[in-house]
Amino acid sequence: MNTINQIQYMPSRPTYPPEEQIIIESAALTARTQFFHHCSGSALPVRDIPGRGKTEPNIEYGAEQGLNTDGEIIAAENYHHSCVPQAIASFLTSDEQFLVLITNPDQLSGGKQIVGYIEKRDYLDMGDRYAVTGPVKLYGLADAIPVNEVGVNPRSEAKLGEAEMETILDHFAGCEEATEECLEETLRLKEKHSDTPSTDGCGCSCDSGFVEDDTSGC
């Protein structure tokens, strides 16, 4: 079966649709991908706080809001800064359940990897855009999935069907979760680099912004 042909690529969508169009409760085992810039030199899939002052995905959201309970870590995307807001708006108004997180842990090779996902559970009205919130699960880079193994074009954000999402969930079911370690590392980096200004956006373009310039010093 050719999974690449089954994947639909995102059309242009508004960044701030009417709230009545938002769909939160969905049983659909479908998803879309979301790229973030990795902190070069880190062995964990954490965003680039030292090099670019990145704020998304905001895996510390639940810790700061007192929402992390029973071992569940709540994250937000598109929260402090807009990161491809039309994609998040489209995700919120679809029956897609998961936001699959992709990064480039080896920025010199250009190899994109799936490192976890956020499950859509709620949303926040940020005034000019929406943020999505929900439980996040992240896995070590050794357990990451090369995007081409599930038919994802490494240059474009994509919607994933049930077969692709089942492949991702089945793979990670056999892996040790690293979300708590990622949260601890994120908080450590934020404290260490508290004087690093955050960007006005995520630095990602509408085609995922896979512009690879190396950073260092985690």
mmCIF file with all atom_site columns, N, CA, C and O in Angstrom, residues 145-190:
data_model
loop_
_atom_site.group_PDB
_atom_site.id
_atom_site.type_symbol
_atom_site.label_atom_id
_atom_site.label_alt_id
_atom_site.label_comp_id
_atom_site.label_asym_id
_atom_site.label_entity_id
_atom_site.label_seq_id
_atom_site.pdbx_PDB_ins_code
_atom_site.Cartn_x
_atom_site.Cartn_y
_atom_site.Cartn_z
_atom_site.occupancy
_atom_site.B_iso_or_equiv
_atom_site.pdbx_formal_charge
_atom_site.auth_seq_id
_atom_site.auth_comp_id
_atom_site.auth_asym_id
_atom_site.auth_atom_id
_atom_site.pdbx_PDB_model_num
ATOM 1   N N  . ILE A 1 145 ? 11.114 8.293  14.853 1.00 0.00 ? 145 ILE A N  1
ATOM 2   C CA . ILE A 1 145 ? 10.734 7.645  13.594 1.00 0.00 ? 145 ILE A CA 1
ATOM 3   C C  . ILE A 1 145 ? 11.085 8.561  12.421 1.00 0.00 ? 145 ILE A C  1
ATOM 4   O O  . ILE A 1 145 ? 10.583 9.695  12.350 1.00 0.00 ? 145 ILE A O  1
ATOM 5   N N  . PRO A 1 146 ? 11.934 8.134  11.497 1.00 0.00 ? 146 PRO A N  1
ATOM 6   C CA . PRO A 1 146 ? 12.186 8.942  10.297 1.00 0.00 ? 146 PRO A CA 1
ATOM 7   C C  . PRO A 1 146 ? 10.875 9.205  9.565  1.00 0.00 ? 146 PRO A C  1
ATOM 8   O O  . PRO A 1 146 ? 10.052 8.303  9.397  1.00 0.00 ? 146 PRO A O  1
ATOM 9   N N  . VAL A 1 147 ? 10.655 10.445 9.153  1.00 0.00 ? 147 VAL A N  1
ATOM 10  C CA . VAL A 1 147 ? 9.358  10.809 8.587  1.00 0.00 ? 147 VAL A CA 1
ATOM 11  C C  . VAL A 1 147 ? 9.011  10.000 7.339  1.00 0.00 ? 147 VAL A C  1
ATOM 12  O O  . VAL A 1 147 ? 7.835  9.714  7.081  1.00 0.00 ? 147 VAL A O  1
ATOM 13  N N  . ASN A 1 148 ? 10.034 9.603  6.578  1.00 0.00 ? 148 ASN A N  1
ATOM 14  C CA . ASN A 1 148 ? 9.723  8.864  5.347  1.00 0.00 ? 148 ASN A CA 1
ATOM 15  C C  . ASN A 1 148 ? 9.195  7.461  5.625  1.00 0.00 ? 148 ASN A C  1
ATOM 16  O O  . ASN A 1 148 ? 8.623  6.829  4.745  1.00 0.00 ? 148 ASN A O  1
ATOM 17  N N  . GLU A 1 149 ? 9.356  6.963  6.848  1.00 0.00 ? 149 GLU A N  1
ATOM 18  C CA . GLU A 1 149 ? 8.838  5.638  7.182  1.00 0.00 ? 149 GLU A CA 1
ATOM 19  C C  . GLU A 1 149 ? 7.317  5.620  7.284  1.00 0.00 ? 149 GLU A C  1
ATOM 20  O O  . GLU A 1 149 ? 6.708  4.552  7.239  1.00 0.00 ? 149 GLU A O  1
ATOM 21  N N  . VAL A 1 150 ? 6.715  6.793  7.460  1.00 0.00 ? 150 VAL A N  1
ATOM 22  C CA . VAL A 1 150 ? 5.252  6.860  7.473  1.00 0.00 ? 150 VAL A CA 1
ATOM 23  C C  . VAL A 1 150 ? 4.745  7.697  6.302  1.00 0.00 ? 150 VAL A C  1
ATOM 24  O O  . VAL A 1 150 ? 3.618  8.190  6.314  1.00 0.00 ? 150 VAL A O  1
ATOM 25  N N  . GLY A 1 151 ? 5.590  7.872  5.303  1.00 0.00 ? 151 GLY A N  1
ATOM 26  C CA . GLY A 1 151 ? 5.164  8.524  4.072  1.00 0.00 ? 151 GLY A CA 1
ATOM 27  C C  . GLY A 1 151 ? 5.004  10.021 4.156  1.00 0.00 ? 151 GLY A C  1
ATOM 28  O O  . GLY A 1 151 ? 4.244  10.602 3.379  1.00 0.00 ? 151 GLY A O  1
ATOM 29  N N  . VAL A 1 152 ? 5.709  10.689 5.097  1.00 0.00 ? 152 VAL A N  1
ATOM 30  C CA . VAL A 1 152 ? 5.600  12.134 5.239  1.00 0.00 ? 152 VAL A CA 1
ATOM 31  C C  . VAL A 1 152 ? 6.678  12.813 4.404  1.00 0.00 ? 152 VAL A C  1
ATOM 32  O O  . VAL A 1 152 ? 7.859  12.461 4.484  1.00 0.00 ? 152 VAL A O  1
ATOM 33  N N  . ASN A 1 153 ? 6.280  13.763 3.589  1.00 0.00 ? 153 ASN A N  1
ATOM 34  C CA . ASN A 1 153 ? 7.227  14.583 2.843  1.00 0.00 ? 153 ASN A CA 1
ATOM 35  C C  . ASN A 1 153 ? 8.018  15.426 3.824  1.00 0.00 ? 153 ASN A C  1
ATOM 36  O O  . ASN A 1 153 ? 7.436  16.204 4.573  1.00 0.00 ? 153 ASN A O  1
ATOM 37  N N  . PRO A 1 154 ? 9.353  15.323 3.884  1.00 0.00 ? 154 PRO A N  1
ATOM 38  C CA . PRO A 1 154 ? 10.126 16.067 4.875  1.00 0.00 ? 154 PRO A CA 1
ATOM 39  C C  . PRO A 1 154 ? 10.117 17.571 4.667  1.00 0.00 ? 154 PRO A C  1
ATOM 40  O O  . PRO A 1 154 ? 10.555 18.316 5.532  1.00 0.00 ? 154 PRO A O  1
ATOM 41  N N  . ARG A 1 155 ? 9.599  18.044 3.535  1.00 0.00 ? 155 ARG A N  1
ATOM 42  C CA . ARG A 1 155 ? 9.577  19.473 3.283  1.00 0.00 ? 155 ARG A CA 1
ATOM 43  C C  . ARG A 1 155 ? 8.216  20.101 3.518  1.00 0.00 ? 155 ARG A C  1
ATOM 44  O O  . ARG A 1 155 ? 8.053  21.309 3.372  1.00 0.00 ? 155 ARG A O  1
ATOM 45  N N  . SER A 1 156 ? 7.217  19.340 3.866  1.00 0.00 ? 156 SER A N  1
ATOM 46  C CA . SER A 1 156 ? 5.865  19.886 3.982  1.00 0.00 ? 156 SER A CA 1
ATOM 47  C C  . SER A 1 156 ? 5.144  19.312 5.184  1.00 0.00 ? 156 SER A C  1
ATOM 48  O O  . SER A 1 156 ? 5.337  18.151 5.539  1.00 0.00 ? 156 SER A O  1
ATOM 49  N N  . GLU A 1 157 ? 4.305  20.128 5.800  1.00 0.00 ? 157 GLU A N  1
ATOM 50  C CA . GLU A 1 157 ? 3.427  19.618 6.838  1.00 0.00 ? 157 GLU A CA 1
ATOM 51  C C  . GLU A 1 157 ? 2.315  18.827 6.171  1.00 0.00 ? 157 GLU A C  1
ATOM 52  O O  . GLU A 1 157 ? 1.915  19.106 5.041  1.00 0.00 ? 157 GLU A O  1
ATOM 53  N N  . ALA A 1 158 ? 1.838  17.814 6.862  1.00 0.00 ? 158 ALA A N  1
ATOM 54  C CA . ALA A 1 158 ? 0.900  16.894 6.223  1.00 0.00 ? 158 ALA A CA 1
ATOM 55  C C  . ALA A 1 158 ? -0.138 16.387 7.195  1.00 0.00 ? 158 ALA A C  1
ATOM 56  O O  . ALA A 1 158 ? 0.074  16.356 8.399  1.00 0.00 ? 158 ALA A O  1
ATOM 57  N N  . LYS A 1 159 ? -1.269 15.975 6.634  1.00 0.00 ? 159 LYS A N  1
ATOM 58  C CA . LYS A 1 159 ? -2.278 15.257 7.387  1.00 0.00 ? 159 LYS A CA 1
ATOM 59  C C  . LYS A 1 159 ? -1.949 13.769 7.341  1.00 0.00 ? 159 LYS A C  1
ATOM 60  O O  . LYS A 1 159 ? -1.478 13.264 6.319  1.00 0.00 ? 159 LYS A O  1
ATOM 61  N N  . LEU A 1 160 ? -2.199 13.076 8.443  1.00 0.00 ? 160 LEU A N  1
ATOM 62  C CA . LEU A 1 160 ? -1.923 11.650 8.526  1.00 0.00 ? 160 LEU A CA 1
ATOM 63  C C  . LEU A 1 160 ? -3.224 10.892 8.732  1.00 0.00 ? 160 LEU A C  1
ATOM 64  O O  . LEU A 1 160 ? -4.053 11.287 9.563  1.00 0.00 ? 160 LEU A O  1
ATOM 65  N N  . GLY A 1 161 ? -3.384 9.815  8.003  1.00 0.00 ? 161 GLY A N  1
ATOM 66  C CA . GLY A 1 161 ? -4.570 8.990  8.131  1.00 0.00 ? 161 GLY A CA 1
ATOM 67  C C  . GLY A 1 161 ? -4.444 7.985  9.262  1.00 0.00 ? 161 GLY A C  1
ATOM 68  O O  . GLY A 1 161 ? -3.440 7.924  9.980  1.00 0.00 ? 161 GLY A O  1
ATOM 69  N N  . GLU A 1 162 ? -5.471 7.146  9.392  1.00 0.00 ? 162 GLU A N  1
ATOM 70  C CA . GLU A 1 162 ? -5.511 6.178  10.489 1.00 0.00 ? 162 GLU A CA 1
ATOM 71  C C  . GLU A 1 162 ? -4.355 5.192  10.422 1.00 0.00 ? 162 GLU A C  1
ATOM 72  O O  . GLU A 1 162 ? -3.759 4.849  11.450 1.00 0.00 ? 162 GLU A O  1
ATOM 73  N N  . ALA A 1 163 ? -4.016 4.725  9.230  1.00 0.00 ? 163 ALA A N  1
ATOM 74  C CA . ALA A 1 163 ? -2.934 3.741  9.093  1.00 0.00 ? 163 ALA A CA 1
ATOM 75  C C  . ALA A 1 163 ? -1.605 4.323  9.547  1.00 0.00 ? 163 ALA A C  1
ATOM 76  O O  . ALA A 1 163 ? -0.827 3.657  10.253 1.00 0.00 ? 163 ALA A O  1
ATOM 77  N N  . GLU A 1 164 ? -1.320 5.561  9.138  1.00 0.00 ? 164 GLU A N  1
ATOM 78  C CA . GLU A 1 164 ? -0.067 6.203  9.537  1.00 0.00 ? 164 GLU A CA 1
ATOM 79  C C  . GLU A 1 164 ? -0.024 6.441  11.048 1.00 0.00 ? 164 GLU A C  1
ATOM 80  O O  . GLU A 1 164 ? 1.006  6.218  11.705 1.00 0.00 ? 164 GLU A O  1
ATOM 81  N N  . MET A 1 165 ? -1.158 6.876  11.619 1.00 0.00 ? 165 MET A N  1
ATOM 82  C CA . MET A 1 165 ? -1.179 7.149  13.056 1.00 0.00 ? 165 MET A CA 1
ATOM 83  C C  . MET A 1 165 ? -1.069 5.867  13.860 1.00 0.00 ? 165 MET A C  1
ATOM 84  O O  . MET A 1 165 ? -0.418 5.839  14.908 1.00 0.00 ? 165 MET A O  1
ATOM 85  N N  . GLU A 1 166 ? -1.665 4.790  13.394 1.00 0.00 ? 166 GLU A N  1
ATOM 86  C CA . GLU A 1 166 ? -1.525 3.507  14.081 1.00 0.00 ? 166 GLU A CA 1
ATOM 87  C C  . GLU A 1 166 ? -0.067 3.047  14.068 1.00 0.00 ? 166 GLU A C  1
ATOM 88  O O  . GLU A 1 166 ? 0.430  2.502  15.060 1.00 0.00 ? 166 GLU A O  1
ATOM 89  N N  . THR A 1 167 ? 0.624  3.265  12.957 1.00 0.00 ? 167 THR A N  1
ATOM 90  C CA . THR A 1 167 ? 2.043  2.925  12.873 1.00 0.00 ? 167 THR A CA 1
ATOM 91  C C  . THR A 1 167 ? 2.845  3.688  13.916 1.00 0.00 ? 167 THR A C  1
ATOM 92  O O  . THR A 1 167 ? 3.715  3.128  14.603 1.00 0.00 ? 167 THR A O  1
ATOM 93  N N  . ILE A 1 168 ? 2.554  4.982  14.046 1.00 0.00 ? 168 ILE A N  1
ATOM 94  C CA . ILE A 1 168 ? 3.268  5.821  15.018 1.00 0.00 ? 168 ILE A CA 1
ATOM 95  C C  . ILE A 1 168 ? 2.975  5.369  16.447 1.00 0.00 ? 168 ILE A C  1
ATOM 96  O O  . ILE A 1 168 ? 3.890  5.199  17.271 1.00 0.00 ? 168 ILE A O  1
ATOM 97  N N  . LEU A 1 169 ? 1.706  5.156  16.772 1.00 0.00 ? 169 LEU A N  1
ATOM 98  C CA . LEU A 1 169 ? 1.329  4.754  18.122 1.00 0.00 ? 169 LEU A CA 1
ATOM 99  C C  . LEU A 1 169 ? 1.887  3.372  18.466 1.00 0.00 ? 169 LEU A C  1
ATOM 100 O O  . LEU A 1 169 ? 2.353  3.146  19.599 1.00 0.00 ? 169 LEU A O  1
ATOM 101 N N  . ASP A 1 170 ? 1.841  2.451  17.513 1.00 0.00 ? 170 ASP A N  1
ATOM 102 C CA . ASP A 1 170 ? 2.378  1.117  17.752 1.00 0.00 ? 170 ASP A CA 1
ATOM 103 C C  . ASP A 1 170 ? 3.874  1.171  18.012 1.00 0.00 ? 170 ASP A C  1
ATOM 104 O O  . ASP A 1 170 ? 4.401  0.453  18.877 1.00 0.00 ? 170 ASP A O  1
ATOM 105 N N  . HIS A 1 171 ? 4.579  2.001  17.239 1.00 0.00 ? 171 HIS A N  1
ATOM 106 C CA . HIS A 1 171 ? 6.028  2.127  17.431 1.00 0.00 ? 171 HIS A CA 1
ATOM 107 C C  . HIS A 1 171 ? 6.344  2.652  18.821 1.00 0.00 ? 171 HIS A C  1
ATOM 108 O O  . HIS A 1 171 ? 7.160  2.067  19.552 1.00 0.00 ? 171 HIS A O  1
ATOM 109 N N  . PHE A 1 172 ? 5.702  3.737  19.222 1.00 0.00 ? 172 PHE A N  1
ATOM 110 C CA . PHE A 1 172 ? 6.020  4.359  20.509 1.00 0.00 ? 172 PHE A CA 1
ATOM 111 C C  . PHE A 1 172 ? 5.516  3.541  21.694 1.00 0.00 ? 172 PHE A C  1
ATOM 112 O O  . PHE A 1 172 ? 6.003  3.706  22.818 1.00 0.00 ? 172 PHE A O  1
ATOM 113 N N  . ALA A 1 173 ? 4.543  2.655  21.458 1.00 0.00 ? 173 ALA A N  1
ATOM 114 C CA . ALA A 1 173 ? 4.054  1.798  22.545 1.00 0.00 ? 173 ALA A CA 1
ATOM 115 C C  . ALA A 1 173 ? 5.159  0.899  23.083 1.00 0.00 ? 173 ALA A C  1
ATOM 116 O O  . ALA A 1 173 ? 5.121  0.497  24.254 1.00 0.00 ? 173 ALA A O  1
ATOM 117 N N  . GLY A 1 174 ? 6.145  0.606  22.264 1.00 0.00 ? 174 GLY A N  1
ATOM 118 C CA . GLY A 1 174 ? 7.257  -0.223 22.693 1.00 0.00 ? 174 GLY A CA 1
ATOM 119 C C  . GLY A 1 174 ? 8.466  0.563  23.150 1.00 0.00 ? 174 GLY A C  1
ATOM 120 O O  . GLY A 1 174 ? 9.541  -0.018 23.352 1.00 0.00 ? 174 GLY A O  1
ATOM 121 N N  . CYS A 1 175 ? 8.312  1.877  23.321 1.00 0.00 ? 175 CYS A N  1
ATOM 122 C CA . CYS A 1 175 ? 9.428  2.748  23.699 1.00 0.00 ? 175 CYS A CA 1
ATOM 123 C C  . CYS A 1 175 ? 9.202  3.355  25.081 1.00 0.00 ? 175 CYS A C  1
ATOM 124 O O  . CYS A 1 175 ? 8.068  3.494  25.530 1.00 0.00 ? 175 CYS A O  1
ATOM 125 N N  . GLU A 1 176 ? 10.286 3.731  25.719 1.00 0.00 ? 176 GLU A N  1
ATOM 126 C CA . GLU A 1 176 ? 10.194 4.379  27.021 1.00 0.00 ? 176 GLU A CA 1
ATOM 127 C C  . GLU A 1 176 ? 9.934  5.871  26.823 1.00 0.00 ? 176 GLU A C  1
ATOM 128 O O  . GLU A 1 176 ? 10.663 6.553  26.100 1.00 0.00 ? 176 GLU A O  1
ATOM 129 N N  . GLU A 1 177 ? 8.899  6.367  27.473 1.00 0.00 ? 177 GLU A N  1
ATOM 130 C CA . GLU A 1 177 ? 8.536  7.770  27.335 1.00 0.00 ? 177 GLU A CA 1
ATOM 131 C C  . GLU A 1 177 ? 9.581  8.667  28.002 1.00 0.00 ? 177 GLU A C  1
ATOM 132 O O  . GLU A 1 177 ? 10.120 8.325  29.060 1.00 0.00 ? 177 GLU A O  1
ATOM 133 N N  . ALA A 1 178 ? 9.860  9.821  27.400 1.00 0.00 ? 178 ALA A N  1
ATOM 134 C CA . ALA A 1 178 ? 10.861 10.751 27.927 1.00 0.00 ? 178 ALA A CA 1
ATOM 135 C C  . ALA A 1 178 ? 10.265 12.134 28.182 1.00 0.00 ? 178 ALA A C  1
ATOM 136 O O  . ALA A 1 178 ? 11.004 13.112 28.300 1.00 0.00 ? 178 ALA A O  1
ATOM 137 N N  . THR A 1 179 ? 8.942  12.214 28.297 1.00 0.00 ? 179 THR A N  1
ATOM 138 C CA . THR A 1 179 ? 8.295  13.518 28.436 1.00 0.00 ? 179 THR A CA 1
ATOM 139 C C  . THR A 1 179 ? 8.730  14.242 29.697 1.00 0.00 ? 179 THR A C  1
ATOM 140 O O  . THR A 1 179 ? 9.017  15.458 29.672 1.00 0.00 ? 179 THR A O  1
ATOM 141 N N  . GLU A 1 180 ? 8.791  13.542 30.816 1.00 0.00 ? 180 GLU A N  1
ATOM 142 C CA . GLU A 1 180 ? 9.175  14.191 32.072 1.00 0.00 ? 180 GLU A CA 1
ATOM 143 C C  . GLU A 1 180 ? 10.596 14.723 31.997 1.00 0.00 ? 180 GLU A C  1
ATOM 144 O O  . GLU A 1 180 ? 10.875 15.843 32.440 1.00 0.00 ? 180 GLU A O  1
ATOM 145 N N  . GLU A 1 181 ? 11.499 13.948 31.411 1.00 0.00 ? 181 GLU A N  1
ATOM 146 C CA . GLU A 1 181 ? 12.875 14.409 31.251 1.00 0.00 ? 181 GLU A CA 1
ATOM 147 C C  . GLU A 1 181 ? 12.947 15.618 30.333 1.00 0.00 ? 181 GLU A C  1
ATOM 148 O O  . GLU A 1 181 ? 13.727 16.550 30.565 1.00 0.00 ? 181 GLU A O  1
ATOM 149 N N  . CYS A 1 182 ? 12.124 15.632 29.275 1.00 0.00 ? 182 CYS A N  1
ATOM 150 C CA . CYS A 1 182 ? 12.084 16.781 28.363 1.00 0.00 ? 182 CYS A CA 1
ATOM 151 C C  . CYS A 1 182 ? 11.572 18.028 29.078 1.00 0.00 ? 182 CYS A C  1
ATOM 152 O O  . CYS A 1 182 ? 12.076 19.138 28.846 1.00 0.00 ? 182 CYS A O  1
ATOM 153 N N  . LEU A 1 183 ? 10.573 17.868 29.936 1.00 0.00 ? 183 LEU A N  1
ATOM 154 C CA . LEU A 1 183 ? 10.052 18.998 30.695 1.00 0.00 ? 183 LEU A CA 1
ATOM 155 C C  . LEU A 1 183 ? 11.126 19.543 31.626 1.00 0.00 ? 183 LEU A C  1
ATOM 156 O O  . LEU A 1 183 ? 11.338 20.766 31.695 1.00 0.00 ? 183 LEU A O  1
ATOM 157 N N  . GLU A 1 184 ? 11.822 18.663 32.336 1.00 0.00 ? 184 GLU A N  1
ATOM 158 C CA . GLU A 1 184 ? 12.885 19.108 33.239 1.00 0.00 ? 184 GLU A CA 1
ATOM 159 C C  . GLU A 1 184 ? 13.986 19.828 32.474 1.00 0.00 ? 184 GLU A C  1
ATOM 160 O O  . GLU A 1 184 ? 14.505 20.858 32.923 1.00 0.00 ? 184 GLU A O  1
ATOM 161 N N  . GLU A 1 185 ? 14.358 19.303 31.296 1.00 0.00 ? 185 GLU A N  1
ATOM 162 C CA . GLU A 1 185 ? 15.398 19.935 30.491 1.00 0.00 ? 185 GLU A CA 1
ATOM 163 C C  . GLU A 1 185 ? 14.933 21.280 29.947 1.00 0.00 ? 185 GLU A C  1
ATOM 164 O O  . GLU A 1 185 ? 15.702 22.251 29.910 1.00 0.00 ? 185 GLU A O  1
ATOM 165 N N  . THR A 1 186 ? 13.683 21.368 29.551 1.00 0.00 ? 186 THR A N  1
ATOM 166 C CA . THR A 1 186 ? 13.138 22.638 29.063 1.00 0.00 ? 186 THR A CA 1
ATOM 167 C C  . THR A 1 186 ? 13.174 23.695 30.148 1.00 0.00 ? 186 THR A C  1
ATOM 168 O O  . THR A 1 186 ? 13.583 24.846 29.915 1.00 0.00 ? 186 THR A O  1
ATOM 169 N N  . LEU A 1 187 ? 12.755 23.340 31.352 1.00 0.00 ? 187 LEU A N  1
ATOM 170 C CA . LEU A 1 187 ? 12.771 24.289 32.464 1.00 0.00 ? 187 LEU A CA 1
ATOM 171 C C  . LEU A 1 187 ? 14.197 24.711 32.819 1.00 0.00 ? 187 LEU A C  1
ATOM 172 O O  . LEU A 1 187 ? 14.456 25.874 33.137 1.00 0.00 ? 187 LEU A O  1
ATOM 173 N N  . ARG A 1 188 ? 15.133 23.756 32.730 1.00 0.00 ? 188 ARG A N  1
ATOM 174 C CA . ARG A 1 188 ? 16.534 24.083 32.997 1.00 0.00 ? 188 ARG A CA 1
ATOM 175 C C  . ARG A 1 188 ? 17.076 25.060 31.954 1.00 0.00 ? 188 ARG A C  1
ATOM 176 O O  . ARG A 1 188 ? 17.748 26.046 32.291 1.00 0.00 ? 188 ARG A O  1
ATOM 177 N N  . LEU A 1 189 ? 16.770 24.805 30.693 1.00 0.00 ? 189 LEU A N  1
ATOM 178 C CA . LEU A 1 189 ? 17.245 25.686 29.628 1.00 0.00 ? 189 LEU A CA 1
ATOM 179 C C  . LEU A 1 189 ? 16.625 27.072 29.729 1.00 0.00 ? 189 LEU A C  1
ATOM 180 O O  . LEU A 1 189 ? 17.287 28.085 29.473 1.00 0.00 ? 189 LEU A O  1
ATOM 181 N N  . LYS A 1 190 ? 15.345 27.129 30.104 1.00 0.00 ? 190 LYS A N  1
ATOM 182 C CA . LYS A 1 190 ? 14.693 28.437 30.253 1.00 0.00 ? 190 LYS A CA 1
ATOM 183 C C  . LYS A 1 190 ? 15.361 29.250 31.350 1.00 0.00 ? 190 LYS A C  1
ATOM 184 O O  . LYS A 1 190 ? 15.556 30.457 31.218 1.00 0.00 ? 190 LYS A O  1
#
